[in-house]
mmCIF file of C-alpha atoms in Angstrom:
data_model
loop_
_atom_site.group_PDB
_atom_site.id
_atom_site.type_symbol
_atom_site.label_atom_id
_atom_site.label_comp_id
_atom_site.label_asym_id
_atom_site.label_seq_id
_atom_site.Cartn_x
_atom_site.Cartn_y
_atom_site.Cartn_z
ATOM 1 C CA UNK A 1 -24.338 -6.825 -2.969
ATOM 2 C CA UNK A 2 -21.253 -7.102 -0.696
ATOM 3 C CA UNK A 3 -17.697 -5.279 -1.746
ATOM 4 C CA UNK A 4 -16.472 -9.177 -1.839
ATOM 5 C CA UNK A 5 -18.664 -9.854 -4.564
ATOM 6 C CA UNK A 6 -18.093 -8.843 -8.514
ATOM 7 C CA UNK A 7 -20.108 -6.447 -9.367
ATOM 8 C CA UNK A 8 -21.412 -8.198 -12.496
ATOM 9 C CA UNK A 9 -22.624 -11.848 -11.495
ATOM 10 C CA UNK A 10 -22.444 -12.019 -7.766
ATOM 11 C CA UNK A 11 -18.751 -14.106 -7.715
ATOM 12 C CA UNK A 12 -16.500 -13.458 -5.209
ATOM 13 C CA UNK A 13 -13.693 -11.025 -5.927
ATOM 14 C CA UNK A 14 -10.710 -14.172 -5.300
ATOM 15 C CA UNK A 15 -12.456 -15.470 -8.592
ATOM 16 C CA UNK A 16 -11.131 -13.696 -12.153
ATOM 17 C CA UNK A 17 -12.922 -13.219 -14.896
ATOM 18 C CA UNK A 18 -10.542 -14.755 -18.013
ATOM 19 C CA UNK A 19 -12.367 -14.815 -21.795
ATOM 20 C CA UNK A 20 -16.017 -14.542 -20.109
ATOM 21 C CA UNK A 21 -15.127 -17.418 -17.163
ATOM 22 C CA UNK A 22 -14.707 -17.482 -13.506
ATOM 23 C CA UNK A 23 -11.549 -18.782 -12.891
ATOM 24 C CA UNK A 24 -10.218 -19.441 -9.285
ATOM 25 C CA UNK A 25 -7.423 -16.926 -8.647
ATOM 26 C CA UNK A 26 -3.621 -18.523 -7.147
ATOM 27 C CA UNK A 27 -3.224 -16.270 -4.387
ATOM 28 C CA UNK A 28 -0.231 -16.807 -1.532
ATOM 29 C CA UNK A 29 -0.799 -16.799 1.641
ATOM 30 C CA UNK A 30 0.745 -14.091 3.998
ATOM 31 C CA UNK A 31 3.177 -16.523 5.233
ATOM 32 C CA UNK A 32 4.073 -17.376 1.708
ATOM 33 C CA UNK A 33 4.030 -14.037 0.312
ATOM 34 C CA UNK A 34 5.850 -12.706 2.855
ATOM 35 C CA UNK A 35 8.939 -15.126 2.248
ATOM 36 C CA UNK A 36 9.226 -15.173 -1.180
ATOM 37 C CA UNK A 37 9.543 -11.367 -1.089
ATOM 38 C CA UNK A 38 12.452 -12.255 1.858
ATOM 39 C CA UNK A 39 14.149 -14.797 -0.429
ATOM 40 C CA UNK A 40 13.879 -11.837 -3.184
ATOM 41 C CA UNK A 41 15.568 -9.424 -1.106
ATOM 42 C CA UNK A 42 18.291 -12.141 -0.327
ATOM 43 C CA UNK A 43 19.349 -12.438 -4.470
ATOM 44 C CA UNK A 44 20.775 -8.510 -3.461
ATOM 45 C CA UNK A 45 23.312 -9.997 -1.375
ATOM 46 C CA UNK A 46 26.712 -9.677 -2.220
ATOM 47 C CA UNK A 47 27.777 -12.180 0.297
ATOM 48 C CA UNK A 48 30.241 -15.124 -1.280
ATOM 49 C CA UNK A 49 28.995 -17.613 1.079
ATOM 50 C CA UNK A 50 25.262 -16.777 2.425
ATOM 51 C CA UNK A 51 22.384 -14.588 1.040
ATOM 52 C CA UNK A 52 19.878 -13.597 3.628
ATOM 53 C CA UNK A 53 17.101 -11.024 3.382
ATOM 54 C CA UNK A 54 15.017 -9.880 6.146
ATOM 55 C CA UNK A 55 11.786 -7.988 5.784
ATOM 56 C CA UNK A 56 10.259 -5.867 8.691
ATOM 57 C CA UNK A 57 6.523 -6.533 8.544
ATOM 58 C CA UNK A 58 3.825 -4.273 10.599
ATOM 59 C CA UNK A 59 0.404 -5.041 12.402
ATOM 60 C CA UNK A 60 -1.375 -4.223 9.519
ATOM 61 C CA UNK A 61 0.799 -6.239 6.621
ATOM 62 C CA UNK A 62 2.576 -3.390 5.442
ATOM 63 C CA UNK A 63 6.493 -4.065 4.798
ATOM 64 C CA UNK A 64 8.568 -1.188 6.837
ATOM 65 C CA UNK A 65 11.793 -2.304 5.857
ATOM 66 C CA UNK A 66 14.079 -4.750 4.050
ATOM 67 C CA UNK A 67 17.737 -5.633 4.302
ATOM 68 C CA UNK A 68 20.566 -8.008 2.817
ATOM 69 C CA UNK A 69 23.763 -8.376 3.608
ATOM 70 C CA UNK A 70 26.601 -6.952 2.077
ATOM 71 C CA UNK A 71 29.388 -4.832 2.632
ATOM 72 C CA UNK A 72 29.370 -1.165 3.850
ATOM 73 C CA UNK A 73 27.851 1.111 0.727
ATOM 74 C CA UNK A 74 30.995 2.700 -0.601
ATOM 75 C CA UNK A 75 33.243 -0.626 -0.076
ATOM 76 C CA UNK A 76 34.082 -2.594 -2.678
ATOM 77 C CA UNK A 77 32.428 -5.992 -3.055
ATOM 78 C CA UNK A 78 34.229 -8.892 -1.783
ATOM 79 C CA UNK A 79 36.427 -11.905 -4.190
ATOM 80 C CA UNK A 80 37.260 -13.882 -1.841
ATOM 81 C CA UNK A 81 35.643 -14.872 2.086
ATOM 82 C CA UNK A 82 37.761 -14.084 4.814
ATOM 83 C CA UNK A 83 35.922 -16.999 6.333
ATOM 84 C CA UNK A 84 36.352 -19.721 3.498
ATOM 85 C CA UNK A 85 37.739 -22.185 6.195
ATOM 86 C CA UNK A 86 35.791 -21.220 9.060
ATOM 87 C CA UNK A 87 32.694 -23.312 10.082
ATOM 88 C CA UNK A 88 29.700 -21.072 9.454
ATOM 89 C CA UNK A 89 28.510 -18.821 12.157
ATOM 90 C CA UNK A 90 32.181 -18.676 13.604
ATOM 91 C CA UNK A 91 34.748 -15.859 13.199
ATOM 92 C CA UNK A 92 31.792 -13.244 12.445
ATOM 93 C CA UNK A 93 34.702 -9.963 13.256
ATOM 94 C CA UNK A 94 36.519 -11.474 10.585
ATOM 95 C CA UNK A 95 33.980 -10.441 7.941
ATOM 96 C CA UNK A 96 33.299 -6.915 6.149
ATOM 97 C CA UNK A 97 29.487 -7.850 5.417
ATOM 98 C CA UNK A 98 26.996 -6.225 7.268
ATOM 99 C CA UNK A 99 23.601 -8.580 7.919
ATOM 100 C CA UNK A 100 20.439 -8.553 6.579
ATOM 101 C CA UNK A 101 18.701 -7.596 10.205
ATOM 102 C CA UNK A 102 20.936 -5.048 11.010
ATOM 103 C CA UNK A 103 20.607 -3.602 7.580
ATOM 104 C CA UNK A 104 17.106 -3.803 7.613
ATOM 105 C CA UNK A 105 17.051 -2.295 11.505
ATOM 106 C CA UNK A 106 19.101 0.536 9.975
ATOM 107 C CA UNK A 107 16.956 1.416 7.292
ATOM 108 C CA UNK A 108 13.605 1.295 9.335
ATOM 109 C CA UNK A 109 12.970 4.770 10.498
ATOM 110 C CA UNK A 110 9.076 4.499 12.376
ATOM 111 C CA UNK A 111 8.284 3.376 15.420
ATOM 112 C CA UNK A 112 9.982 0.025 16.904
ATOM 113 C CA UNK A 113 6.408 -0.610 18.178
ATOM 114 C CA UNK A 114 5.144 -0.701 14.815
ATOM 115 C CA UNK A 115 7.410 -4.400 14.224
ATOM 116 C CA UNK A 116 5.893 -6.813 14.475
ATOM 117 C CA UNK A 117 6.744 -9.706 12.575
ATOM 118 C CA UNK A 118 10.139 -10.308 11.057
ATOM 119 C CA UNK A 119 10.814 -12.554 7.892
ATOM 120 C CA UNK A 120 14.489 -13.733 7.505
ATOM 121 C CA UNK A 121 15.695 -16.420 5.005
ATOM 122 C CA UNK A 122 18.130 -17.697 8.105
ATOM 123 C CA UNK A 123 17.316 -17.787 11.651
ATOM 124 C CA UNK A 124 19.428 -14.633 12.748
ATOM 125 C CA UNK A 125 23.064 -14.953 14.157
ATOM 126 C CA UNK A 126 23.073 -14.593 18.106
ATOM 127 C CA UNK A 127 23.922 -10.888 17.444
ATOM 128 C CA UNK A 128 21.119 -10.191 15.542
ATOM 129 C CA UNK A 129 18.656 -11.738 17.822
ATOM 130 C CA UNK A 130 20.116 -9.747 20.604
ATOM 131 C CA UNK A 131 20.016 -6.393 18.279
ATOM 132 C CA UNK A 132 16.500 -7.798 17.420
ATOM 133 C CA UNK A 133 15.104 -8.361 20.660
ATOM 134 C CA UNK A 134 16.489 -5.655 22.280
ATOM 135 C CA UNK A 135 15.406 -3.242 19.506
ATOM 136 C CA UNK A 136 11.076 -4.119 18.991
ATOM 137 C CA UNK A 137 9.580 -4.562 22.232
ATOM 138 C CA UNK A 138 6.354 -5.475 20.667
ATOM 139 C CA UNK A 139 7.735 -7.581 17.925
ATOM 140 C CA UNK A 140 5.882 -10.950 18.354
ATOM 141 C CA UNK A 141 6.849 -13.668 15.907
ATOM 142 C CA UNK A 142 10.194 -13.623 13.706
ATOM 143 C CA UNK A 143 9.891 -16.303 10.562
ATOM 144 C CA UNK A 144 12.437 -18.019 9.220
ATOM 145 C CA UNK A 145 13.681 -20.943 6.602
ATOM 146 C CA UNK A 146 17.155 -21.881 7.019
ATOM 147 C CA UNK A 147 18.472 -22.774 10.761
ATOM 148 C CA UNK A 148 21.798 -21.337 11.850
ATOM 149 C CA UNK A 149 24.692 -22.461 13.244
ATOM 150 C CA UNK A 150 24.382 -21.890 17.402
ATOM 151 C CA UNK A 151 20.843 -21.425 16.365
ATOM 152 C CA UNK A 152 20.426 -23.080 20.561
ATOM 153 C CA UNK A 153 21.501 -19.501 21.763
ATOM 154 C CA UNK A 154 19.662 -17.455 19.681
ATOM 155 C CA UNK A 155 16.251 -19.324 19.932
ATOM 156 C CA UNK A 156 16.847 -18.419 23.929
ATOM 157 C CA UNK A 157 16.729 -14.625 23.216
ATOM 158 C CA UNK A 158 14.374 -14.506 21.296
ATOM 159 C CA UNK A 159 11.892 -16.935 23.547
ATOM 160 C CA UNK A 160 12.874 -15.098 26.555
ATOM 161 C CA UNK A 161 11.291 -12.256 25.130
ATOM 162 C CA UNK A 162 8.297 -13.971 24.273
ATOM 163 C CA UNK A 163 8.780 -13.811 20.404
ATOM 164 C CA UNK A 164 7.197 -16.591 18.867
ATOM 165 C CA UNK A 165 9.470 -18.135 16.592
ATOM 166 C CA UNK A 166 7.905 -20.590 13.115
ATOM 167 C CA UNK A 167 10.427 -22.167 10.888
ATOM 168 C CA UNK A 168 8.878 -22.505 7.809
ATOM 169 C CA UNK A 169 9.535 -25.392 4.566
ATOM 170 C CA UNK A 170 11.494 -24.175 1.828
#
């Protein structure tokens, strides 16, 4: 009988057995599994006016890494936003908070040719997908939810480098 198969009656191991009945097993998909953990990682945020996670993802489906933004460990949290009145995207020096991909970048510590997919709950500032492109030279799709302001610049980065890039629903 093959390892995908229970052991007992033959069923294949995506069924469960629940008070003596097969029952068909809810299971994500990697897409989906991979972006709710983002979108977990985001709720760390400390950010007042966006929480973003990013997850660093290798070629065999192993998360590497994972980042939110916030402020500089040691700092205190912020009360207010600098940037209350400032379209989003714009005035970016004028905030304490570190981002999600560079906090994520910062904690990774293998290979940058190990990256090679990156979740984020926003498509990356134009920053980031400089940091980002510059940073995993065999990184080859980056998934995201949420566009971004100036989101024109950043797709061109990241294209030019041949990283696919897959908005995905909410």
């Amino acid at each position: 009988m093959s390892e995908n198969h229970c052991t007992n009656c033959g069923f294949d191991k995506t069924t469960k057995v629940i008070e003596g009945e097969h029952k068909i097993m809810s299971r994500p998909d990697k897409l989906t599994y991979f972006m709710q953990i983002t979108a977990l990682v985001a709720a760390r945020s400390t950010c007042l006016k966006r929480q973003v996670g990013c997850v660093l993802v290798d070629a065999d489906n192993n998360i590497r890494a994972t980042g939110y933004n916030g402020v500089v460990s040691g700092m205190p949290h912020c009360d207010r936003c600098n940037r209350e009145l400032n379209a989003s995207g714009d005035e970016l020096w004028d905030c304490p908070v570190i981002h999600a991909e560079i906090n994520a970048i910062s904690r990774y510590e293998g290979s940058r040719r190990d990256i090679k997919e990156i979740f984020v709950t926003t498509l990356p500032c134009y920053h980031c997908a400089k940091v980002i492109a510059n940073t995993f030279p065999e990184l080859i799709a980056l998934y995201y939810r949420d566009d971004y302001p100036h989101s024109d610049q950043v797709k061109e980065v990241l294209l030019a480098r041949d990283i696919k890039l897959v908005q995905l629903e909410k």
